[in-house]
mmCIF file of C-alpha atoms in Angstrom:
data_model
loop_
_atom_site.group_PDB
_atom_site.id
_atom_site.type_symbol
_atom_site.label_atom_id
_atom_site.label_comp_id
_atom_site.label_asym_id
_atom_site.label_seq_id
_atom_site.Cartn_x
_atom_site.Cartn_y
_atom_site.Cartn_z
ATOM 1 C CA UNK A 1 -88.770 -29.863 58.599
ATOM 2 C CA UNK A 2 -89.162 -28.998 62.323
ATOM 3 C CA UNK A 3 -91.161 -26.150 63.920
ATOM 4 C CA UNK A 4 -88.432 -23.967 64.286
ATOM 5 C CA UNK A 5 -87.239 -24.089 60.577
ATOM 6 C CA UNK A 6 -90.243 -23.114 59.303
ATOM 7 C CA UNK A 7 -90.418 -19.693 62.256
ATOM 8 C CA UNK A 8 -87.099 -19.208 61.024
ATOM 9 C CA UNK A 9 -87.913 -19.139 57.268
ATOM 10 C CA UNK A 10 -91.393 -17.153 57.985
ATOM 11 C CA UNK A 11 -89.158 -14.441 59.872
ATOM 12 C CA UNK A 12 -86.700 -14.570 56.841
ATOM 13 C CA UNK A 13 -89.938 -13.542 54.534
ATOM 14 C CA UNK A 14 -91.366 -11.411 56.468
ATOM 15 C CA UNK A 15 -87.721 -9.481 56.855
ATOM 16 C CA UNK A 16 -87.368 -9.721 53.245
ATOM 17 C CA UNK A 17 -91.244 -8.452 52.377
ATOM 18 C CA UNK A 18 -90.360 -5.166 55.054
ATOM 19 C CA UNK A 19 -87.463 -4.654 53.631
ATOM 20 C CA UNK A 20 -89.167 -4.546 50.139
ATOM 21 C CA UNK A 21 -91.376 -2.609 51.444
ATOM 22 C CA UNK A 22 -88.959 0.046 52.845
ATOM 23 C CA UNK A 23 -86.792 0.689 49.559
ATOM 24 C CA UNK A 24 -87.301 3.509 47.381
ATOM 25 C CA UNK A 25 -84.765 1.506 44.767
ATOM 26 C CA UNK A 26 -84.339 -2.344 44.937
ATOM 27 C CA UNK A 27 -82.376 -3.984 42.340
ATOM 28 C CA UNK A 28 -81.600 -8.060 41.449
ATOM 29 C CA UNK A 29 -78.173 -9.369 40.410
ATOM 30 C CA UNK A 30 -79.103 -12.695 39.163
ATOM 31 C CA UNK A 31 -77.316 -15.762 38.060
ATOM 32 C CA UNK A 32 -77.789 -19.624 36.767
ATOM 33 C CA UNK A 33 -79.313 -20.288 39.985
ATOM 34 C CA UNK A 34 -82.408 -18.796 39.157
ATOM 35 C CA UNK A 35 -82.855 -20.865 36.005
ATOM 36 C CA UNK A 36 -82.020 -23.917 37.154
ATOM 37 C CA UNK A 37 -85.672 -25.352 38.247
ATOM 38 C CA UNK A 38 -86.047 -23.949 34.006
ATOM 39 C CA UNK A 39 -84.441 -26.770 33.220
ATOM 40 C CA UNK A 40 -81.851 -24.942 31.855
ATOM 41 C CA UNK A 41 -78.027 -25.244 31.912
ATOM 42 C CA UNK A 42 -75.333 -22.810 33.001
ATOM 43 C CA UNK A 43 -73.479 -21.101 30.315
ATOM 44 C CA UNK A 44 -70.410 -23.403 31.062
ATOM 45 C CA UNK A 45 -72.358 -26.255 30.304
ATOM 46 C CA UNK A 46 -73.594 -24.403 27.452
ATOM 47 C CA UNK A 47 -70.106 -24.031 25.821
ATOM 48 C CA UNK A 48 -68.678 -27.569 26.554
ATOM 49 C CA UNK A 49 -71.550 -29.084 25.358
ATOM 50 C CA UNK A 50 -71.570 -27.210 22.064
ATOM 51 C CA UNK A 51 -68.297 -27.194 21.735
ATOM 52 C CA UNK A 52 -68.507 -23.155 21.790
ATOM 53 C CA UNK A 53 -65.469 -21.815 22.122
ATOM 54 C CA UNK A 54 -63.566 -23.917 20.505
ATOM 55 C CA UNK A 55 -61.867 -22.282 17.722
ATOM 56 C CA UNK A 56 -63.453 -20.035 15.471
ATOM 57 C CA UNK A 57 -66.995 -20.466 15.342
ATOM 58 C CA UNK A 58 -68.084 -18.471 12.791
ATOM 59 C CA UNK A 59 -66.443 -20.487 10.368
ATOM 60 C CA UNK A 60 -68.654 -22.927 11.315
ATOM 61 C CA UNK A 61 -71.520 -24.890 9.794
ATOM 62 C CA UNK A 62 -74.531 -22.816 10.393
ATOM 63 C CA UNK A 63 -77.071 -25.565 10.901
ATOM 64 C CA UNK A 64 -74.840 -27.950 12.683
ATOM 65 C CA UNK A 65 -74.167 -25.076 15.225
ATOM 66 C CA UNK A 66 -77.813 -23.976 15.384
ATOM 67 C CA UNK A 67 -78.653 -28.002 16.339
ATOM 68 C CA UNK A 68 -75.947 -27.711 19.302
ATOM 69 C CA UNK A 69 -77.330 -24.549 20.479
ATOM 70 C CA UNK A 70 -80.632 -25.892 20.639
ATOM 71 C CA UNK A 71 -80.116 -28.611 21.991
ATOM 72 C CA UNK A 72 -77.707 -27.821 24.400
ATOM 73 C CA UNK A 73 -79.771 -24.237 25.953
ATOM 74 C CA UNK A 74 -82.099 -23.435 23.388
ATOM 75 C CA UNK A 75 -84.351 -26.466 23.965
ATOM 76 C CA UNK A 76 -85.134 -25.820 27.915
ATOM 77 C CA UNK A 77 -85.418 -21.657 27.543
ATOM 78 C CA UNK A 78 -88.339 -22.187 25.038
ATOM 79 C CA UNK A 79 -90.091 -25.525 26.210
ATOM 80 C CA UNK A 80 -89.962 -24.424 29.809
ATOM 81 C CA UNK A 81 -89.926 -21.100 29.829
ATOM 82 C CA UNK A 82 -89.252 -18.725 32.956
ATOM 83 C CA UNK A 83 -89.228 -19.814 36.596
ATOM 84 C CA UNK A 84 -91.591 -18.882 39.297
ATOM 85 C CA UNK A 85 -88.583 -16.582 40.497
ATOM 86 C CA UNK A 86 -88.437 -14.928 37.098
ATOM 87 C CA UNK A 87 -92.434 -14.275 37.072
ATOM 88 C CA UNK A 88 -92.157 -12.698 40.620
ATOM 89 C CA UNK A 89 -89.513 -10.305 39.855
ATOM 90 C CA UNK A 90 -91.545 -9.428 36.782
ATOM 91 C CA UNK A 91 -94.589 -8.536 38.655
ATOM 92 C CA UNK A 92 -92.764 -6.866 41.736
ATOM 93 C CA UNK A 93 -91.538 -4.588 38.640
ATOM 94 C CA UNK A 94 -95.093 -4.352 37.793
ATOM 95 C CA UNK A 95 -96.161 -2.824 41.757
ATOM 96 C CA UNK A 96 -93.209 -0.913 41.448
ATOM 97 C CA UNK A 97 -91.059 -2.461 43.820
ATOM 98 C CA UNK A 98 -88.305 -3.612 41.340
ATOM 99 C CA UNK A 99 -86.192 -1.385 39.472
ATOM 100 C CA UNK A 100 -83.884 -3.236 37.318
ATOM 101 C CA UNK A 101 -82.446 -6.583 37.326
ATOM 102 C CA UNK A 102 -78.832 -7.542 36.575
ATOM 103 C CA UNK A 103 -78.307 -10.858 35.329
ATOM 104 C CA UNK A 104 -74.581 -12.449 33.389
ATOM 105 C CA UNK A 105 -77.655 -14.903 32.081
ATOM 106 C CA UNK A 106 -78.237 -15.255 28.578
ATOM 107 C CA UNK A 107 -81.418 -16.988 28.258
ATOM 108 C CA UNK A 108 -83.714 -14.107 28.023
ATOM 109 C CA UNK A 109 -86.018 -15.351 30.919
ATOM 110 C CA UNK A 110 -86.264 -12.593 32.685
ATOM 111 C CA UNK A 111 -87.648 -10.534 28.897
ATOM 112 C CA UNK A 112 -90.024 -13.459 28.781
ATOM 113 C CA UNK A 113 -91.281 -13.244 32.148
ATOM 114 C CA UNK A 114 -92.161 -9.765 31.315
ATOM 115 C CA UNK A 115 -89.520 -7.427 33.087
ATOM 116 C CA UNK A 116 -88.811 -4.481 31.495
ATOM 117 C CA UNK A 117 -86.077 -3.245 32.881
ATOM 118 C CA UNK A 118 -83.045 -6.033 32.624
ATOM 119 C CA UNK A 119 -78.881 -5.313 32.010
ATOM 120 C CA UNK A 120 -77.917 -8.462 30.459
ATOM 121 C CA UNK A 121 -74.247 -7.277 30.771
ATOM 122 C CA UNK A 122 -72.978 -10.342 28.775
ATOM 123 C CA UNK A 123 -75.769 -9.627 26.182
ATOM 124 C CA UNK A 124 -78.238 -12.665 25.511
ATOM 125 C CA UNK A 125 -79.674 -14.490 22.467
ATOM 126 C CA UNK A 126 -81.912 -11.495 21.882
ATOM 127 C CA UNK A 127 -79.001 -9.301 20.823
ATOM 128 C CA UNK A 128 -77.606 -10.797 17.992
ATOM 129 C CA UNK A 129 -75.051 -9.673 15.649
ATOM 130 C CA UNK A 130 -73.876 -10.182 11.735
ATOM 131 C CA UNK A 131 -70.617 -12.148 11.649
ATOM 132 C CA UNK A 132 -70.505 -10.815 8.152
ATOM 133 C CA UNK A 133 -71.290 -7.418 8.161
ATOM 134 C CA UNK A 134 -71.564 -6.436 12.289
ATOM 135 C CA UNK A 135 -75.556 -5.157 11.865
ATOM 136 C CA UNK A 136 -77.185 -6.198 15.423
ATOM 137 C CA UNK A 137 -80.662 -7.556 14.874
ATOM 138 C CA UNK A 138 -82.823 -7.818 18.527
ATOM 139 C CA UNK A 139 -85.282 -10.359 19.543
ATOM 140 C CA UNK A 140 -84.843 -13.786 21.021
ATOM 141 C CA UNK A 141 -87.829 -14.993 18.492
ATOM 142 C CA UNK A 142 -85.421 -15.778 15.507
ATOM 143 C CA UNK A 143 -83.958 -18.464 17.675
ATOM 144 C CA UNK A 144 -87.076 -20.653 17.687
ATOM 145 C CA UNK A 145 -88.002 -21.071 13.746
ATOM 146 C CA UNK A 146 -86.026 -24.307 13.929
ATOM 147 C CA UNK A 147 -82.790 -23.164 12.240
ATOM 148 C CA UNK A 148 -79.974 -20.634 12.148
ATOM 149 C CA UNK A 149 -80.927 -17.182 11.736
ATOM 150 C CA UNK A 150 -79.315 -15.004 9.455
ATOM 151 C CA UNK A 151 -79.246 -11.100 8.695
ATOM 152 C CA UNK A 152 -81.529 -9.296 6.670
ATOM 153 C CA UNK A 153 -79.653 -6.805 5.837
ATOM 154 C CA UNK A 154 -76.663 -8.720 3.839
ATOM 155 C CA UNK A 155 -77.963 -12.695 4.513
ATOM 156 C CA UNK A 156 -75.013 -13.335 6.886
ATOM 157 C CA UNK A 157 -75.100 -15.553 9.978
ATOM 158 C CA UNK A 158 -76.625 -14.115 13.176
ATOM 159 C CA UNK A 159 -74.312 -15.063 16.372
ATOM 160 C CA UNK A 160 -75.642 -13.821 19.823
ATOM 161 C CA UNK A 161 -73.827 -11.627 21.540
ATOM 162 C CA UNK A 162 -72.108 -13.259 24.343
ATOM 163 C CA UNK A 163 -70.913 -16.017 21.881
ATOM 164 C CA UNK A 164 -70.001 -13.815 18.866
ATOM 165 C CA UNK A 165 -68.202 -11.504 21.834
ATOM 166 C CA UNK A 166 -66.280 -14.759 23.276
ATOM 167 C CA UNK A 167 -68.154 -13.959 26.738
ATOM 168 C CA UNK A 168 -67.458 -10.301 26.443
ATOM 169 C CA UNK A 169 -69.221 -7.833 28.164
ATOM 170 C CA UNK A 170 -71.826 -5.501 26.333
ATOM 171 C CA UNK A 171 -71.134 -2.138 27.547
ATOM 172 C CA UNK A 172 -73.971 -0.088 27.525
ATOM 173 C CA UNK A 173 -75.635 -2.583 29.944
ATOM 174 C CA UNK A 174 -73.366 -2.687 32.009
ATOM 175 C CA UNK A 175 -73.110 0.545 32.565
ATOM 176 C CA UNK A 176 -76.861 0.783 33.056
ATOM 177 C CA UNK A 177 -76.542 -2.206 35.882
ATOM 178 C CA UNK A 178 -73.298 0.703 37.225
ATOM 179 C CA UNK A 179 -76.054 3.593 37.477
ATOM 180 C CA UNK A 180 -78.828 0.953 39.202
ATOM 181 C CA UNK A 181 -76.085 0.044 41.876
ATOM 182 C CA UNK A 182 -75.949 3.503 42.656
ATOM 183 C CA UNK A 183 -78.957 4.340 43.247
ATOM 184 C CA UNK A 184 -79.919 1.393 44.859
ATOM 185 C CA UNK A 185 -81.177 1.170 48.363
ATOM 186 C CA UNK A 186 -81.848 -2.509 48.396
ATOM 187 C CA UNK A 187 -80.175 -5.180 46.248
ATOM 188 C CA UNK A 188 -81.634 -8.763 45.905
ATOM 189 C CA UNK A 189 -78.508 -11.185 45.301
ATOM 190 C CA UNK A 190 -80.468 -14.492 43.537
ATOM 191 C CA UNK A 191 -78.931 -17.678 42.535
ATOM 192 C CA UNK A 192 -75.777 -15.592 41.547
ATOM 193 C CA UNK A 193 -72.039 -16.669 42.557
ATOM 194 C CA UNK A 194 -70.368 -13.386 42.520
ATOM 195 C CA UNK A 195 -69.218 -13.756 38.390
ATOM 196 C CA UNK A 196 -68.457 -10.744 36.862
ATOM 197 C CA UNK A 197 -69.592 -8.773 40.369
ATOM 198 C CA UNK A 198 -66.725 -6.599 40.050
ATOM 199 C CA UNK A 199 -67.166 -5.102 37.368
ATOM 200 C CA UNK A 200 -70.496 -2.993 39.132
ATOM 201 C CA UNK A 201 -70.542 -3.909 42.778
ATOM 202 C CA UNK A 202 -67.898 -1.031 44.079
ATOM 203 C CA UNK A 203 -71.349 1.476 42.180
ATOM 204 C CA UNK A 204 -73.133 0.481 45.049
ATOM 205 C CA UNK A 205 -74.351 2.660 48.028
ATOM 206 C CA UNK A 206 -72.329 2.045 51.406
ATOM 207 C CA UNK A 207 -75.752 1.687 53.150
ATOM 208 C CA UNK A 208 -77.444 -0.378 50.513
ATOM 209 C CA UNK A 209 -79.341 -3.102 52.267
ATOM 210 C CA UNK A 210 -78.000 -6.934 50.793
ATOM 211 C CA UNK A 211 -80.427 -10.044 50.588
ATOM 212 C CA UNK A 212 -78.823 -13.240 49.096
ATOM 213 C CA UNK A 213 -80.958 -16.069 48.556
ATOM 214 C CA UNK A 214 -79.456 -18.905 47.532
ATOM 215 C CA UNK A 215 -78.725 -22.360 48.812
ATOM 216 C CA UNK A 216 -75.179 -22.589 48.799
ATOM 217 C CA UNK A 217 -72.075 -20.281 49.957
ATOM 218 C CA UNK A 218 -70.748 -17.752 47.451
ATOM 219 C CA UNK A 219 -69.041 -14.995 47.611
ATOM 220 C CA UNK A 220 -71.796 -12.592 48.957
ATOM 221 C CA UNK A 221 -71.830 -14.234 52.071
ATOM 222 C CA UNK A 222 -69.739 -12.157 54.549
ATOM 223 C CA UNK A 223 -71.935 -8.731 53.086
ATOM 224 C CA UNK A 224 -75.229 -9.733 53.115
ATOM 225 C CA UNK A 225 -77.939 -8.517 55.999
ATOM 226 C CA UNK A 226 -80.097 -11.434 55.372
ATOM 227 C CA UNK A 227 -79.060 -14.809 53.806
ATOM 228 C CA UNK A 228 -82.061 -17.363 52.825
ATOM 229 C CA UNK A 229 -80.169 -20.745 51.997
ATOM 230 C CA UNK A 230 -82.557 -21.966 50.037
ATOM 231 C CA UNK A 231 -84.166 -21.928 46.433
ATOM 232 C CA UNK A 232 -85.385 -19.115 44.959
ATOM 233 C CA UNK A 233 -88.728 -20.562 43.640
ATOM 234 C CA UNK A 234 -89.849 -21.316 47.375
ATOM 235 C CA UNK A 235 -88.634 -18.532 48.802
ATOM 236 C CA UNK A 236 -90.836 -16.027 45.747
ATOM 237 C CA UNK A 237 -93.825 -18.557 46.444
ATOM 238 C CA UNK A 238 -94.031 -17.445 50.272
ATOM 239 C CA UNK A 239 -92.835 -13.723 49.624
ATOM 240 C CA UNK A 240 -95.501 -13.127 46.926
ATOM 241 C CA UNK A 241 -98.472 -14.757 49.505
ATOM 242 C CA UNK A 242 -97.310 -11.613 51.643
ATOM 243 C CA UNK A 243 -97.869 -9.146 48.607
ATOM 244 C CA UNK A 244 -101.447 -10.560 47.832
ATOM 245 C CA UNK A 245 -104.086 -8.443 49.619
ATOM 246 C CA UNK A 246 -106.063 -9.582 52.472
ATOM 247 C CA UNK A 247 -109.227 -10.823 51.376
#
């Protein structure tokens, strides 16, 4: 890396810490890319590997679907746990310079980094419902006791969400991520394609300052005021050194 890479990736995080700085309202639309240095694997992968979608799945057999999910997503979101990215947006919550997150993940990362305010607006495996009798039981715990959770209420088996749904879209967050957009007055675009964007990007405020880090093109390229091609774990490692006091 030559000199002038790393001024123009300082200037990028020191535009980026002002601009945090600045907003009254700053909100994250996240995708896969922030997981990725998790270990984990997109939701794609997720259903081919599976075999998720394919048919009916609650006709299933429970444990042998409980071993794909594990091993196939569950595996990676408990064994490694949230990224760097995930802990930073967690504690910039925490100095009140977050305001919500907006993920299409499902891995609950962002919950177990500790932010409080998330809009999982494909729901997650901590909203999970009866394929038996509908009850919704919350929590991503019940996935990690080694087999396939079922519902206390009638014994039935416990599907999350966004695979009980068929990828559907869980409407109460979303219209939570709708009422963030609009009162946002900076949004953080991480590791996120543009999937699903249209459903709450036209919320937005027409002067809404747009950061995108991420290391390849997507769709937010042509609106964003700052674009930091790279990984978001790098780029949260330098910005947080900013938000540490001087000594």
């Amino acid at each position: 890396m030559n000199d002038n890479t790393i001024k123009d990736q300082e200037e990028q995080i020191r535009k980026l810490h002002d601009a945090l700085d600045k907003s009254g309202f700053t909100v994250a639309i996240t995708g896969a890319g922030i997981s990725v240095a998790a270990g984990g694997v997109t939701y794609a992968g997720m259903r081919g590997g599976a075999g998720f979608g394919g048919g009916d799945i609650r006709s299933g057999d429970p444990e042998k679907m409980y071993q794909g999910f594990y091993r196939t997503f569950l595996r990676s979101m408990f064994e490694h746990g949230p990224t760097y990215s995930h802990k930073a947006l967690a504690e910039l919550e925490h100095e009140g310079k977050m305001q919500g997150v907006i993920t299409t993940n499902v891995d609950c990362l962002h919950t177990m980094a500790g932010s409080q305010k998330v809009a999982e607006i494909q729901g997650s495996f901590q909203v999970n419902v009866c394929t038996q009798c509908g009850r919704r039981t919350y929590g991503y715990e019940i996935w990690n006791q080694g087999h396939m959770p079922t519902c206390e209420a009638c014994g039935g088996m416990l599907l999350p969400f966004n695979i009980y749904s068929h990828a559907g879209i869980l409407q109460p967050e979303l219209e939570k991520a709708q009422q963030w957009m609009g009162r946002a007055d900076l949004i953080l675009i991480i590791g996120a394609n543009g999937c699903y964007t249209h459903l709450y990007w036209d919320y937005k405020k027409r002067d809404a300052g747009i950061v995108q880090i991420n290391p390849g093109s997507t769709y937010f390229d042509t609106v964003a005021d700052l674009d930091i091609r790279r990984e978001s774990d790098p780029v949260f490692e330098d910005l947080m050194r900013l938000e540490q006091p001087a000594s």
